[in-house]
Amino acid sequence: MSLTQTLLRSPTVAALTSPHGVDRYLELVNPMWAAHEVRGRVVRVQRETLDVTTLTLQPTNTWLGFRAGQHVQLGVEIDKVRHTRIFSISSSDLQQKLTGDRTFTITVRGHDEGLVSRHLARHAEVGTVVHLSQAEGDFVLPPLLPRKLLMISGGSGITPVMSMLRSLVDFRYEGRLTFVHYARSPEETIFAEELDELAERANVDLTVVHTRTGEKRLNELQLKGLCPTYLDTPTYACGPAGMVETLQRLYGDRDTLHVEYFKTSSITANPDDASGTVSFARAGKSAENSGMPILEQAEAAGLAPAYGCRMGICFSCTARKTEGTVRNVVTGAQSSLPDEDIQICVNQPVGDCVVDL
């Protein structure tokens, strides 16, 4: 750490810049100066398909790097409001070690209903500055690589898998690699040219399935044909919830399957299971419990709580539950602890509940 960084991170400077912190003042001078926070500047924009864009980001020197398969929380200003979402890193994690280049990439599909993804995929330009977390997530390859690997992805779920594949290529992995990717059509296949090049490698068996051209979605017979030993092969899969859930049923309790959801199954209210009142203490509002996650009930009541991923990963929506019982819609676990910090995007009230919002 440089002397300047040491001084900027000292308790004395922290006290002098309270309550905003030193990074708020550094940002006014240069948005890429930071003592604690991580920011990134877009240095390249590459269109992959009609609705998918890869952004190359140059991070501040506070960035600690990443492992292939991890993701970042990315915050961007839209109409003077910062919005945060999670995006998988799509570049090789050996890039910096091999070349000294600290840039990394995220690949974003611009969903019409996705405010942040649409903005990044369609409107981000070279020079755009974004806010970043450190890399997070345990969907990563093991330190000791096995002799065989199976990778499966669907749609945008290819992004963390592509990070792994690129890293394996850079590492000159010599084991047997089977890769299966599901895309709607040839035109919607992300990284199509690079996949063609990957298929030419002697140790790679690559299959791209186009589901809208009559080819079947993931099923047991298909998987056995592509990788007969799939149950005993370390498998890394990322894609829609339905695809991942199918794999989880096929593998059962085997520890060879490692999965990452990039989209949760839709959460619907169950009126028969909903009772009581949800109270938002700070706002002085309350509403009849609809059975939906607290975040959605708060928004329905006119509140605008902070949130990021809306799937229980980033913890941006954490709030204090002061009274009542909640159920985690992902794990099914219930908790009645008082004064408990919960993720309001994946917790629904069970009866009366009071939240500090």
CSV table of C-alpha atoms in Angstrom, one decimal:
chain,number,residue,atom,x,y,z
A,1,MET,CA,0.0,0.0,0.0
A,2,SER,CA,1.4,3.5,-0.9
A,3,LEU,CA,2.0,6.2,1.6
A,4,THR,CA,-0.9,8.2,0.2
A,5,GLN,CA,-3.3,5.3,0.5
A,6,THR,CA,-2.2,4.7,4.1
A,7,LEU,CA,-2.8,8.3,5.0
A,8,LEU,CA,-6.2,8.4,3.3
A,9,ARG,CA,-7.3,5.3,5.2
A,10,SER,CA,-6.1,6.5,8.6
A,11,PRO,CA,-8.6,7.1,11.5
A,12,THR,CA,-7.6,10.8,11.5
A,13,VAL,CA,-8.7,11.4,7.9
A,14,ALA,CA,-11.8,9.3,8.6
A,15,ALA,CA,-12.7,11.6,11.5
A,16,LEU,CA,-12.0,14.8,9.5
A,17,THR,CA,-14.3,13.7,6.7
A,18,SER,CA,-17.1,12.3,8.8
A,19,PRO,CA,-19.9,11.7,8.2
A,20,HIS,CA,-19.5,11.4,4.4
A,21,GLY,CA,-16.0,9.7,4.4
A,22,VAL,CA,-12.9,10.5,2.4
A,23,ASP,CA,-14.2,8.8,-0.8
A,24,ARG,CA,-17.0,11.3,-1.1
A,25,TYR,CA,-14.5,14.1,-1.3
A,26,LEU,CA,-12.0,12.3,-3.6
A,27,GLU,CA,-14.9,11.5,-6.0
A,28,LEU,CA,-15.6,15.2,-6.4
A,29,VAL,CA,-12.0,15.7,-7.6
A,30,ASN,CA,-11.8,12.6,-9.7
A,31,PRO,CA,-14.4,9.8,-9.8
A,32,MET,CA,-11.6,7.2,-10.2
A,33,TRP,CA,-9.9,8.3,-7.0
A,34,ALA,CA,-10.8,6.1,-3.9
A,35,ALA,CA,-9.4,5.1,-0.6
A,36,HIS,CA,-11.9,2.4,0.3
A,37,GLU,CA,-14.6,2.1,-2.3
A,38,VAL,CA,-14.3,0.5,-5.7
A,39,ARG,CA,-15.3,2.2,-8.9
A,40,GLY,CA,-14.8,1.3,-12.5
A,41,ARG,CA,-14.6,3.2,-15.8
A,42,VAL,CA,-15.9,1.8,-19.0
A,43,VAL,CA,-13.0,1.6,-21.5
A,44,ARG,CA,-14.6,-0.5,-24.2
A,45,VAL,CA,-18.1,-1.4,-25.4
A,46,GLN,CA,-18.6,-4.4,-27.6
A,47,ARG,CA,-22.0,-5.6,-29.0
A,48,GLU,CA,-22.3,-9.4,-28.8
A,49,THR,CA,-25.9,-9.8,-30.1
A,50,LEU,CA,-28.7,-7.4,-30.8
A,51,ASP,CA,-29.5,-7.1,-27.0
A,52,VAL,CA,-26.3,-8.2,-25.4
A,53,THR,CA,-23.3,-6.0,-24.7
A,54,THR,CA,-19.9,-6.6,-23.1
A,55,LEU,CA,-18.4,-3.8,-21.1
A,56,THR,CA,-14.7,-3.7,-20.3
A,57,LEU,CA,-14.1,-2.0,-16.9
A,58,GLN,CA,-10.9,-0.4,-15.6
A,59,PRO,CA,-11.2,-0.6,-11.8
A,60,THR,CA,-9.7,1.7,-9.2
A,61,ASN,CA,-6.6,0.5,-7.4
A,62,THR,CA,-8.9,-0.6,-4.5
A,63,TRP,CA,-10.0,-3.6,-6.6
A,64,LEU,CA,-8.7,-6.8,-5.2
A,65,GLY,CA,-9.3,-9.0,-8.3
A,66,PHE,CA,-11.6,-12.0,-8.8
A,67,ARG,CA,-11.8,-15.7,-9.4
A,68,ALA,CA,-13.5,-17.0,-12.5
A,69,GLY,CA,-17.2,-17.5,-11.9
A,70,GLN,CA,-17.6,-14.7,-9.4
A,71,HIS,CA,-19.9,-11.7,-9.7
A,72,VAL,CA,-19.9,-8.0,-8.7
A,73,GLN,CA,-22.5,-5.6,-7.4
A,74,LEU,CA,-22.6,-2.7,-9.9
A,75,GLY,CA,-24.1,0.6,-9.2
A,76,VAL,CA,-24.9,3.1,-11.9
A,77,GLU,CA,-26.5,6.6,-11.9
A,78,ILE,CA,-29.8,6.7,-13.9
A,79,ASP,CA,-31.7,10.0,-13.8
A,80,LYS,CA,-29.5,11.1,-10.8
A,81,VAL,CA,-30.5,8.0,-8.8
A,82,ARG,CA,-28.0,5.2,-8.1
A,83,HIS,CA,-29.3,1.7,-8.9
A,84,THR,CA,-27.4,-1.5,-8.0
A,85,ARG,CA,-27.6,-4.9,-9.6
A,86,ILE,CA,-25.4,-8.0,-9.7
A,87,PHE,CA,-23.5,-9.0,-12.8
A,88,SER,CA,-21.2,-12.0,-13.4
A,89,ILE,CA,-17.7,-11.3,-14.6
A,90,SER,CA,-17.1,-12.8,-18.0
A,91,SER,CA,-13.3,-12.5,-18.5
A,92,SER,CA,-10.4,-14.7,-17.5
A,93,ASP,CA,-9.1,-14.4,-14.0
A,94,LEU,CA,-5.5,-15.1,-15.3
A,95,GLN,CA,-5.6,-12.0,-17.4
A,96,GLN,CA,-3.9,-9.8,-14.8
A,97,LYS,CA,-1.3,-12.4,-13.9
A,98,LEU,CA,-0.4,-13.1,-17.5
A,99,THR,CA,-0.5,-9.5,-18.9
A,100,GLY,CA,-0.6,-7.1,-16.0
A,101,ASP,CA,-3.9,-5.8,-17.4
A,102,ARG,CA,-6.3,-5.2,-14.4
A,103,THR,CA,-9.4,-4.6,-16.6
A,104,PHE,CA,-12.3,-7.1,-16.5
A,105,THR,CA,-15.5,-7.6,-18.4
A,106,ILE,CA,-19.2,-8.0,-17.6
A,107,THR,CA,-21.7,-9.1,-20.3
A,108,VAL,CA,-25.2,-7.7,-20.0
A,109,ARG,CA,-28.4,-8.6,-21.7
A,110,GLY,CA,-30.7,-5.5,-22.1
A,111,HIS,CA,-34.0,-6.8,-20.8
A,112,ASP,CA,-36.9,-4.5,-21.6
A,113,GLU,CA,-38.2,-4.8,-18.0
A,114,GLY,CA,-34.7,-4.4,-16.5
A,115,LEU,CA,-33.9,-0.8,-15.8
A,116,VAL,CA,-30.2,-1.2,-15.1
A,117,SER,CA,-29.4,-4.0,-17.6
A,118,ARG,CA,-31.2,-2.1,-20.3
A,119,HIS,CA,-29.3,1.1,-19.5
A,120,LEU,CA,-25.9,-0.6,-19.5
A,121,ALA,CA,-26.5,-2.7,-22.6
A,122,ARG,CA,-27.9,0.1,-24.7
A,123,HIS,CA,-26.6,3.4,-23.3
A,124,ALA,CA,-23.3,2.8,-21.5
A,125,GLU,CA,-20.4,4.6,-23.3
A,126,VAL,CA,-16.7,4.7,-23.0
A,127,GLY,CA,-16.0,6.9,-20.0
A,128,THR,CA,-19.0,5.9,-18.0
A,129,VAL,CA,-18.1,5.5,-14.3
A,130,VAL,CA,-19.8,2.8,-12.2
A,131,HIS,CA,-19.7,1.8,-8.5
A,132,LEU,CA,-18.5,-1.7,-7.8
A,133,SER,CA,-18.3,-4.1,-4.9
A,134,GLN,CA,-15.3,-6.5,-4.5
A,135,ALA,CA,-15.8,-9.8,-6.4
A,136,GLU,CA,-18.2,-12.1,-4.5
A,137,GLY,CA,-19.5,-15.7,-4.8
A,138,ASP,CA,-18.3,-19.3,-4.4
A,139,PHE,CA,-19.3,-20.5,-7.9
A,140,VAL,CA,-15.6,-21.0,-8.7
A,141,LEU,CA,-13.3,-23.8,-10.0
A,142,PRO,CA,-11.3,-25.8,-7.4
A,143,PRO,CA,-7.6,-25.0,-6.9
A,144,LEU,CA,-6.7,-28.5,-8.0
A,145,LEU,CA,-8.4,-29.0,-11.4
A,146,PRO,CA,-9.9,-32.5,-12.1
A,147,ARG,CA,-9.1,-34.4,-15.2
A,148,LYS,CA,-12.7,-34.1,-16.5
A,149,LEU,CA,-15.1,-31.1,-16.3
A,150,LEU,CA,-18.7,-30.7,-17.4
A,151,MET,CA,-20.1,-27.2,-17.9
A,152,ILE,CA,-23.7,-26.3,-18.7
A,153,SER,CA,-25.2,-22.9,-19.3
A,154,GLY,CA,-28.4,-21.4,-20.6
A,155,GLY,CA,-28.9,-17.9,-22.1
A,156,SER,CA,-27.2,-15.2,-20.1
A,157,GLY,CA,-26.0,-17.9,-17.7
A,158,ILE,CA,-23.0,-18.4,-20.0
A,159,THR,CA,-21.2,-15.3,-18.6
A,160,PRO,CA,-19.7,-16.9,-15.4
A,161,VAL,CA,-19.1,-20.2,-17.3
A,162,MET,CA,-17.3,-18.2,-20.1
A,163,SER,CA,-15.1,-16.7,-17.4
A,164,MET,CA,-14.2,-20.2,-16.3
A,165,LEU,CA,-13.6,-21.4,-19.9
A,166,ARG,CA,-11.4,-18.5,-20.8
A,167,SER,CA,-9.4,-19.0,-17.6
A,168,LEU,CA,-9.0,-22.7,-18.4
A,169,VAL,CA,-7.7,-21.8,-21.9
A,170,ASP,CA,-5.3,-19.3,-20.5
A,171,PHE,CA,-4.2,-21.9,-18.0
A,172,ARG,CA,-3.7,-24.4,-20.8
A,173,TYR,CA,-5.9,-27.0,-19.2
A,174,GLU,CA,-5.3,-30.4,-20.7
A,175,GLY,CA,-8.1,-32.4,-19.1
A,176,ARG,CA,-11.3,-33.4,-20.9
A,177,LEU,CA,-13.9,-30.6,-21.1
A,178,THR,CA,-17.5,-31.0,-22.1
A,179,PHE,CA,-19.5,-27.8,-22.5
A,180,VAL,CA,-23.2,-27.6,-23.3
A,181,HIS,CA,-24.9,-24.3,-23.9
A,182,TYR,CA,-28.6,-23.6,-24.5
A,183,ALA,CA,-29.6,-20.6,-26.5
A,184,ARG,CA,-32.9,-19.6,-28.2
A,185,SER,CA,-31.4,-19.3,-31.7
A,186,PRO,CA,-28.1,-18.9,-33.5
A,187,GLU,CA,-28.6,-15.1,-33.6
A,188,GLU,CA,-29.1,-15.0,-29.8
A,189,THR,CA,-26.1,-17.2,-29.0
A,190,ILE,CA,-23.7,-15.1,-26.9
A,191,PHE,CA,-19.9,-15.4,-27.8
A,192,ALA,CA,-20.8,-17.5,-30.9
A,193,GLU,CA,-17.5,-16.9,-32.7
A,194,GLU,CA,-15.5,-17.7,-29.6
A,195,LEU,CA,-17.4,-20.9,-29.0
A,196,ASP,CA,-16.6,-22.0,-32.6
A,197,GLU,CA,-13.0,-21.5,-31.9
A,198,LEU,CA,-13.3,-23.3,-28.6
A,199,ALA,CA,-14.9,-26.3,-30.3
A,200,GLU,CA,-11.7,-26.7,-32.4
A,201,ARG,CA,-9.6,-27.5,-29.3
A,202,ALA,CA,-8.7,-31.2,-29.1
A,203,ASN,CA,-9.8,-31.6,-25.5
A,204,VAL,CA,-13.1,-29.9,-25.8
A,205,ASP,CA,-16.5,-31.4,-26.7
A,206,LEU,CA,-18.9,-28.5,-27.3
A,207,THR,CA,-22.6,-28.6,-28.0
A,208,VAL,CA,-24.9,-25.6,-28.6
A,209,VAL,CA,-28.6,-26.4,-28.4
A,210,HIS,CA,-31.0,-23.9,-30.1
A,211,THR,CA,-34.3,-24.4,-28.3
A,212,ARG,CA,-36.4,-22.3,-30.7
A,213,THR,CA,-35.4,-24.3,-33.7
A,214,GLY,CA,-36.9,-27.5,-32.5
A,215,GLU,CA,-34.0,-28.8,-30.5
A,216,LYS,CA,-35.0,-30.1,-27.1
A,217,ARG,CA,-34.3,-28.5,-23.8
A,218,LEU,CA,-32.2,-30.1,-21.1
A,219,ASN,CA,-33.3,-33.6,-20.2
A,220,GLU,CA,-31.7,-36.8,-18.8
A,221,LEU,CA,-31.5,-38.7,-22.1
A,222,GLN,CA,-29.8,-35.8,-23.8
A,223,LEU,CA,-27.3,-35.3,-21.0
A,224,LYS,CA,-26.4,-39.0,-20.9
A,225,GLY,CA,-25.7,-38.8,-24.6
A,226,LEU,CA,-23.5,-35.8,-24.3
A,227,CYS,CA,-21.7,-36.9,-21.2
A,228,PRO,CA,-22.4,-40.6,-20.1
A,229,THR,CA,-20.5,-40.1,-16.8
A,230,TYR,CA,-22.1,-36.8,-15.9
A,231,LEU,CA,-23.2,-37.9,-12.4
A,232,ASP,CA,-19.5,-38.6,-11.5
A,233,THR,CA,-18.1,-35.6,-13.4
A,234,PRO,CA,-17.5,-32.3,-11.6
A,235,THR,CA,-20.2,-30.1,-13.1
A,236,TYR,CA,-20.6,-26.3,-13.2
A,237,ALA,CA,-24.0,-25.0,-14.4
A,238,CYS,CA,-25.6,-21.6,-14.6
A,239,GLY,CA,-28.8,-20.6,-16.3
A,240,PRO,CA,-32.5,-20.1,-15.7
A,241,ALA,CA,-34.0,-21.5,-12.6
A,242,GLY,CA,-35.9,-24.2,-14.5
A,243,MET,CA,-32.7,-25.5,-16.0
A,244,VAL,CA,-30.8,-25.5,-12.8
A,245,GLU,CA,-33.7,-27.2,-10.9
A,246,THR,CA,-33.8,-30.0,-13.6
A,247,LEU,CA,-30.1,-30.6,-13.0
A,248,GLN,CA,-30.6,-30.7,-9.2
A,249,ARG,CA,-33.2,-33.4,-9.6
A,250,LEU,CA,-31.0,-35.4,-11.9
A,251,TYR,CA,-27.9,-35.2,-9.7
A,252,GLY,CA,-29.8,-35.7,-6.4
A,253,ASP,CA,-27.6,-35.4,-3.4
A,254,ARG,CA,-24.3,-35.9,-5.3
A,255,ASP,CA,-21.7,-33.3,-4.5
A,256,THR,CA,-20.4,-33.2,-8.1
A,257,LEU,CA,-22.9,-30.5,-9.1
A,258,HIS,CA,-22.2,-26.8,-8.5
A,259,VAL,CA,-24.8,-24.3,-9.6
A,260,GLU,CA,-25.4,-20.6,-9.9
A,261,TYR,CA,-28.8,-19.1,-10.5
A,262,PHE,CA,-28.8,-15.9,-12.5
A,263,LYS,CA,-32.6,-15.5,-12.2
A,264,THR,CA,-34.9,-16.8,-9.4
A,265,SER,CA,-38.2,-18.5,-10.0
A,266,SER,CA,-41.1,-16.1,-9.8
A,267,ILE,CA,-42.4,-15.6,-6.3
A,268,THR,CA,-46.2,-15.5,-6.1
A,269,ALA,CA,-48.4,-14.7,-3.2
A,270,ASN,CA,-50.4,-17.4,-1.4
A,271,PRO,CA,-53.5,-15.6,0.0
A,272,ASP,CA,-54.4,-18.7,2.0
A,273,ASP,CA,-51.1,-18.6,3.8
A,274,ALA,CA,-51.1,-14.8,4.4
A,275,SER,CA,-52.4,-13.3,7.5
A,276,GLY,CA,-51.8,-10.3,9.8
A,277,THR,CA,-50.5,-6.9,9.2
A,278,VAL,CA,-47.1,-5.6,7.9
A,279,SER,CA,-46.0,-2.4,9.6
A,280,PHE,CA,-43.3,0.0,8.3
A,281,ALA,CA,-42.3,1.7,11.5
A,282,ARG,CA,-40.2,4.6,10.1
A,283,ALA,CA,-42.8,5.5,7.4
A,284,GLY,CA,-45.7,5.1,9.8
A,285,LYS,CA,-47.5,2.9,7.3
A,286,SER,CA,-49.1,-0.5,7.6
A,287,ALA,CA,-50.9,-2.9,5.2
A,288,GLU,CA,-52.6,-6.2,5.2
A,289,ASN,CA,-50.0,-9.0,4.6
A,290,SER,CA,-50.3,-10.1,1.0
A,291,GLY,CA,-47.9,-13.0,1.3
A,292,MET,CA,-45.3,-11.4,-1.0
A,293,PRO,CA,-41.7,-10.6,0.1
A,294,ILE,CA,-41.5,-7.5,2.3
A,295,LEU,CA,-39.7,-5.5,-0.4
A,296,GLU,CA,-42.6,-5.9,-2.7
A,297,GLN,CA,-45.1,-5.1,0.0
A,298,ALA,CA,-43.2,-2.0,0.9
A,299,GLU,CA,-43.1,-0.8,-2.7
A,300,ALA,CA,-46.9,-1.5,-2.9
A,301,ALA,CA,-47.3,0.8,0.1
A,302,GLY,CA,-45.5,3.6,-1.7
A,303,LEU,CA,-42.1,3.1,0.0
A,304,ALA,CA,-38.8,2.9,-2.0
A,305,PRO,CA,-36.4,0.8,0.0
A,306,ALA,CA,-32.8,0.2,-1.2
A,307,TYR,CA,-32.3,-3.1,-3.1
A,308,GLY,CA,-29.9,-4.7,-5.5
A,309,CYS,CA,-30.3,-8.2,-6.9
A,310,ARG,CA,-33.8,-9.0,-5.6
A,311,MET,CA,-32.8,-12.6,-5.2
A,312,GLY,CA,-31.1,-12.7,-1.8
A,313,ILE,CA,-27.5,-12.4,-2.9
A,314,CYS,CA,-26.2,-8.9,-2.5
A,315,PHE,CA,-27.6,-7.9,1.0
A,316,SER,CA,-28.3,-4.3,-0.3
A,317,CYS,CA,-31.9,-4.6,0.9
A,318,THR,CA,-31.1,-5.6,4.5
A,319,ALA,CA,-33.4,-4.0,7.1
A,320,ARG,CA,-34.2,-4.5,10.8
A,321,LYS,CA,-37.2,-6.6,11.7
A,322,THR,CA,-38.2,-5.5,15.2
A,323,GLU,CA,-41.2,-7.8,15.7
A,324,GLY,CA,-42.9,-10.8,14.2
A,325,THR,CA,-41.9,-13.9,12.2
A,326,VAL,CA,-40.6,-14.1,8.6
A,327,ARG,CA,-40.0,-17.0,6.2
A,328,ASN,CA,-37.1,-17.0,3.7
A,329,VAL,CA,-38.7,-17.9,0.4
A,330,VAL,CA,-35.5,-19.4,-0.9
A,331,THR,CA,-34.6,-21.6,2.0
A,332,GLY,CA,-38.0,-22.0,3.7
A,333,ALA,CA,-36.4,-21.2,7.0
A,334,GLN,CA,-38.5,-19.2,9.5
A,335,SER,CA,-37.3,-16.9,12.2
A,336,SER,CA,-39.0,-15.1,15.1
A,337,LEU,CA,-36.0,-13.4,16.6
A,338,PRO,CA,-36.6,-9.8,17.7
A,339,ASP,CA,-34.4,-6.9,16.3
A,340,GLU,CA,-33.1,-9.1,13.5
A,341,ASP,CA,-31.5,-7.9,10.3
A,342,ILE,CA,-33.2,-9.6,7.3
A,343,GLN,CA,-33.0,-9.4,3.5
A,344,ILE,CA,-36.4,-8.0,2.7
A,345,CYS,CA,-36.3,-9.2,-1.0
A,346,VAL,CA,-36.5,-12.8,0.0
A,347,ASN,CA,-38.3,-12.8,3.4
A,348,GLN,CA,-42.1,-12.8,3.6
A,349,PRO,CA,-44.1,-12.1,6.8
A,350,VAL,CA,-45.8,-14.9,8.7
A,351,GLY,CA,-48.6,-13.1,10.6
A,352,ASP,CA,-48.0,-9.6,12.1
A,353,CYS,CA,-44.6,-8.1,11.4
A,354,VAL,CA,-42.9,-4.8,12.1
A,355,VAL,CA,-40.0,-3.6,9.9
A,356,ASP,CA,-37.8,-0.5,10.4
A,357,LEU,CA,-38.5,1.1,7.0
